[in-house]
Coordinates of C-alpha atoms in Angstrom, one line a residue:
M23 CA 25.4 -21.5 60.9
K24 CA 22.9 -22.7 58.3
T25 CA 20.5 -20.3 56.5
N26 CA 17.6 -20.8 54.1
S27 CA 18.9 -18.3 51.6
K28 CA 19.8 -19.8 48.2
S29 CA 23.0 -19.2 46.4
P30 CA 22.7 -16.3 43.9
V31 CA 24.4 -18.6 41.3
K32 CA 21.7 -21.2 41.8
I33 CA 18.9 -18.7 41.5
L34 CA 20.5 -17.3 38.3
F35 CA 20.8 -20.8 36.9
V36 CA 17.1 -21.6 37.6
L37 CA 16.0 -18.3 36.0
T38 CA 18.1 -19.0 33.0
I39 CA 16.5 -22.4 32.5
V40 CA 13.0 -20.9 32.9
I41 CA 13.7 -18.2 30.3
I42 CA 15.1 -20.7 27.9
G43 CA 12.1 -22.9 28.3
L44 CA 9.7 -20.0 27.6
L45 CA 11.7 -19.0 24.5
V46 CA 11.6 -22.6 23.2
A47 CA 7.8 -22.7 23.9
I48 CA 7.3 -19.5 22.0
V49 CA 9.3 -20.7 19.0
L50 CA 7.4 -24.0 18.9
L51 CA 4.1 -22.2 19.1
N52 CA 5.0 -19.8 16.3
N53 CA 6.1 -22.7 14.2
A54 CA 2.9 -24.5 14.8
K55 CA 0.9 -21.4 13.7
S56 CA 3.1 -21.1 10.6
S57 CA 2.5 -24.7 9.7
N58 CA -1.3 -24.1 9.8
Q59 CA -1.1 -21.0 7.6
D60 CA -2.2 -21.4 3.9
P61 CA 0.8 -20.4 1.7
E62 CA -1.6 -19.8 -1.1
V63 CA -3.3 -16.8 0.5
T64 CA -2.6 -13.7 2.6
V65 CA -5.1 -12.6 5.2
F66 CA -5.7 -9.0 6.1
E67 CA -7.6 -7.6 9.0
E68 CA -10.3 -6.1 6.8
Q69 CA -11.4 -6.2 3.1
P70 CA -10.8 -3.3 0.8
P71 CA -13.5 -0.7 1.0
I72 CA -15.6 -0.6 -2.2
E73 CA -17.8 2.5 -1.5
G74 CA -17.7 4.6 -4.7
Q75 CA -16.1 1.8 -6.7
P76 CA -17.8 0.0 -9.6
I77 CA -19.8 -2.9 -8.4
L78 CA -21.1 -5.8 -10.5
G79 CA -23.8 -8.0 -8.9
E80 CA -26.2 -7.5 -6.0
E81 CA -24.9 -5.1 -3.4
S82 CA -26.4 -7.4 -0.7
A83 CA -24.3 -10.4 -1.9
P84 CA -22.6 -11.9 1.2
V85 CA -19.1 -12.2 -0.3
T86 CA -17.1 -9.5 -2.0
I87 CA -14.4 -10.1 -4.6
V88 CA -12.1 -7.2 -5.5
E89 CA -9.7 -7.2 -8.5
F90 CA -6.8 -4.8 -8.3
G91 CA -6.2 -4.4 -12.1
D92 CA -4.5 -2.3 -14.7
F93 CA -6.0 -1.6 -18.1
K94 CA -2.5 -1.8 -19.6
C95 CA -1.8 -5.2 -18.0
P96 CA -1.8 -8.3 -20.4
A97 CA -2.4 -10.7 -17.4
C98 CA -5.5 -8.7 -16.5
K99 CA -6.8 -9.1 -20.0
A100 CA -6.2 -12.8 -19.8
W101 CA -7.8 -13.1 -16.4
G102 CA -10.8 -11.2 -17.7
E103 CA -11.2 -13.6 -20.6
T104 CA -10.7 -16.8 -18.7
V105 CA -11.5 -16.7 -15.0
F106 CA -13.9 -13.7 -14.8
P107 CA -16.6 -15.3 -17.0
Q108 CA -16.6 -18.4 -14.7
L109 CA -16.8 -16.3 -11.6
I110 CA -19.8 -14.3 -13.0
N111 CA -21.6 -17.4 -14.1
D112 CA -21.0 -19.4 -10.9
Y113 CA -21.3 -16.7 -8.2
V114 CA -22.2 -13.2 -9.3
D115 CA -25.3 -14.1 -11.4
T116 CA -26.5 -16.4 -8.5
G117 CA -26.4 -13.5 -6.0
K118 CA -23.7 -15.0 -3.8
V119 CA -20.8 -12.6 -4.8
K120 CA -20.5 -9.0 -5.8
F121 CA -17.5 -8.0 -7.8
S122 CA -15.6 -4.7 -7.7
Y123 CA -12.5 -3.3 -9.5
I124 CA -9.8 -1.0 -8.2
N125 CA -7.4 0.8 -10.6
V126 CA -3.7 0.1 -10.4
L127 CA -1.2 2.4 -12.2
F128 CA 1.8 0.1 -12.7
H129 CA 2.4 1.3 -16.3
G130 CA 2.5 5.0 -15.9
E131 CA 0.6 7.5 -18.0
E132 CA -1.4 5.0 -20.1
S133 CA -2.6 3.3 -16.9
Q134 CA -3.7 6.7 -15.6
T135 CA -5.5 7.5 -18.8
G136 CA -7.5 4.3 -18.7
S137 CA -8.3 4.8 -15.0
L138 CA -9.4 8.4 -15.5
A139 CA -11.6 7.5 -18.4
A140 CA -13.2 4.6 -16.5
E141 CA -13.8 6.7 -13.4
A142 CA -15.4 9.4 -15.6
V143 CA -17.7 6.9 -17.3
L144 CA -18.6 5.4 -13.9
K145 CA -19.6 8.9 -12.8
Q146 CA -21.6 10.0 -15.8
S147 CA -23.1 6.7 -16.9
P148 CA -22.6 3.9 -14.3
E149 CA -24.9 1.5 -16.2
N150 CA -22.3 1.6 -19.0
Y151 CA -19.2 1.2 -16.9
W152 CA -18.7 -2.5 -17.3
A153 CA -19.2 -2.4 -21.1
F154 CA -16.6 0.3 -21.3
H155 CA -14.3 -1.6 -18.9
K156 CA -14.5 -4.7 -21.1
A157 CA -14.1 -2.7 -24.3
I158 CA -10.8 -1.2 -23.1
F159 CA -9.4 -4.6 -22.4
D160 CA -10.8 -5.9 -25.8
E161 CA -8.8 -3.2 -27.5
Q162 CA -5.5 -4.1 -25.7
P163 CA -3.2 -5.5 -28.4
T164 CA -2.5 -9.2 -27.8
T165 CA 1.1 -8.8 -28.9
Q166 CA 1.9 -5.7 -27.0
S167 CA 5.0 -5.1 -24.9
H168 CA 4.8 -2.9 -21.8
D169 CA 6.4 -0.1 -23.8
D170 CA 3.9 -0.1 -26.7
L171 CA 1.8 3.1 -26.7
W172 CA -1.9 2.5 -27.3
L173 CA -4.0 3.5 -24.3
T174 CA -4.4 7.2 -25.3
N175 CA -7.1 9.8 -24.9
E176 CA -8.0 9.3 -28.5
K177 CA -8.3 5.5 -28.1
V178 CA -10.6 5.7 -25.0
L179 CA -12.8 8.3 -26.8
E180 CA -13.0 6.0 -29.8
I181 CA -14.0 3.2 -27.5
A182 CA -16.6 5.3 -25.7
S183 CA -18.1 6.5 -29.0
A184 CA -19.2 2.9 -29.8
I185 CA -21.1 2.6 -26.5
P186 CA -24.6 4.2 -26.6
G187 CA -25.3 6.2 -23.5
I188 CA -21.8 7.6 -23.0
D189 CA -21.4 11.4 -23.6
V190 CA -18.1 11.5 -25.5
K191 CA -17.8 15.2 -25.2
Q192 CA -18.3 15.1 -21.5
L193 CA -15.7 12.3 -21.3
Q194 CA -13.2 14.3 -23.3
D195 CA -13.6 17.3 -21.1
S196 CA -13.1 15.1 -18.0
L197 CA -9.9 13.6 -19.5
E198 CA -8.5 17.0 -20.4
N199 CA -9.2 18.4 -17.0
Q200 CA -8.4 15.2 -15.1
T201 CA -11.6 15.8 -13.1
E202 CA -11.6 12.2 -11.6
M203 CA -8.0 12.3 -10.3
N204 CA -9.2 12.2 -6.7
N205 CA -10.8 8.9 -7.3
V206 CA -7.7 7.6 -9.0
N207 CA -5.6 8.7 -6.1
T208 CA -8.0 6.9 -3.7
D209 CA -7.3 3.7 -5.6
N210 CA -3.6 4.4 -5.4
Q211 CA -3.9 4.7 -1.7
L212 CA -5.6 1.3 -1.5
V213 CA -2.9 -0.2 -3.7
S214 CA -0.3 1.0 -1.2
Q215 CA -2.4 0.0 1.8
Y216 CA -2.8 -3.6 0.6
N217 CA 0.8 -3.8 -0.7
I218 CA -0.3 -4.8 -4.2
Q219 CA 2.8 -6.2 -6.1
L220 CA 1.2 -7.6 -9.2
T221 CA -1.9 -7.3 -11.4
P222 CA -4.3 -8.8 -11.3
T223 CA -4.5 -9.2 -7.6
I224 CA -7.7 -10.9 -6.4
M225 CA -9.2 -10.6 -2.9
V226 CA -12.1 -12.7 -1.6
N227 CA -13.3 -10.5 1.3
N228 CA -10.1 -9.9 3.3
I229 CA -8.2 -12.9 1.8
M230 CA -5.7 -12.3 -1.0
L231 CA -5.0 -15.1 -3.4
E232 CA -1.4 -15.9 -4.3
D233 CA -2.4 -17.1 -7.8
P234 CA -5.2 -15.1 -9.3
F235 CA -5.7 -17.8 -12.0
D236 CA -6.3 -20.6 -9.5
Y237 CA -10.1 -20.7 -9.9
E238 CA -10.5 -23.8 -7.8
K239 CA -8.7 -22.1 -4.9
M240 CA -10.9 -19.0 -5.4
K241 CA -14.0 -21.2 -5.3
S242 CA -13.0 -22.9 -2.1
L243 CA -12.4 -19.5 -0.4
I244 CA -15.8 -18.3 -1.6
E245 CA -17.5 -21.4 -0.2
Q246 CA -15.6 -21.0 3.0
E247 CA -16.7 -17.4 3.3
L248 CA -20.3 -18.2 2.5
E249 CA -20.4 -20.9 5.2
G250 CA -19.2 -18.3 7.7
K251 CA -22.0 -15.8 6.9

């Protein structure tokens, strides 16, 4: 007698074909997405928060650029002398971009000393922060190795003494008592959150550049973000 029931083997065969087809489709879709991704950038769900961080430019600027940097880092010094002035001239001074800096402590105690000093100056004399920031990098020896000791309490106090408006005694007390350690720890948390592997690391809003020295790529991202605003 004939029945309408299908053979279990045939049903299993059909299900297997369907599952394989779905898996192939998923792989192809993922490959297609990967092929459209820009290998020169990494995109995060949100940009680094800059509340309480030093900000250069108009706070209402539609695009934010963040540098994760280390005062002990030679590449950060080079970036500040080459790319940074172009960025300021083209975008910050024109009101299109605001710039912020987050401390990274990749070189231990000296990185911490520079960060604590910068945070203390930001707190007591925010209008002098960027002059102090630049002065620290200017003092970085051009021939230093990572093991050379130069970024000391004495050095940052010497730097501060040349900038009118900074209370050197107050800065000294702050360094000795590490009063701004909470702010430095906040930066450390952001370094971990955004998986910072090198300095400088540059982010345009929520987009991290693979090569911080590729200014043309940075400009294209800025323009892209400006168009989206």
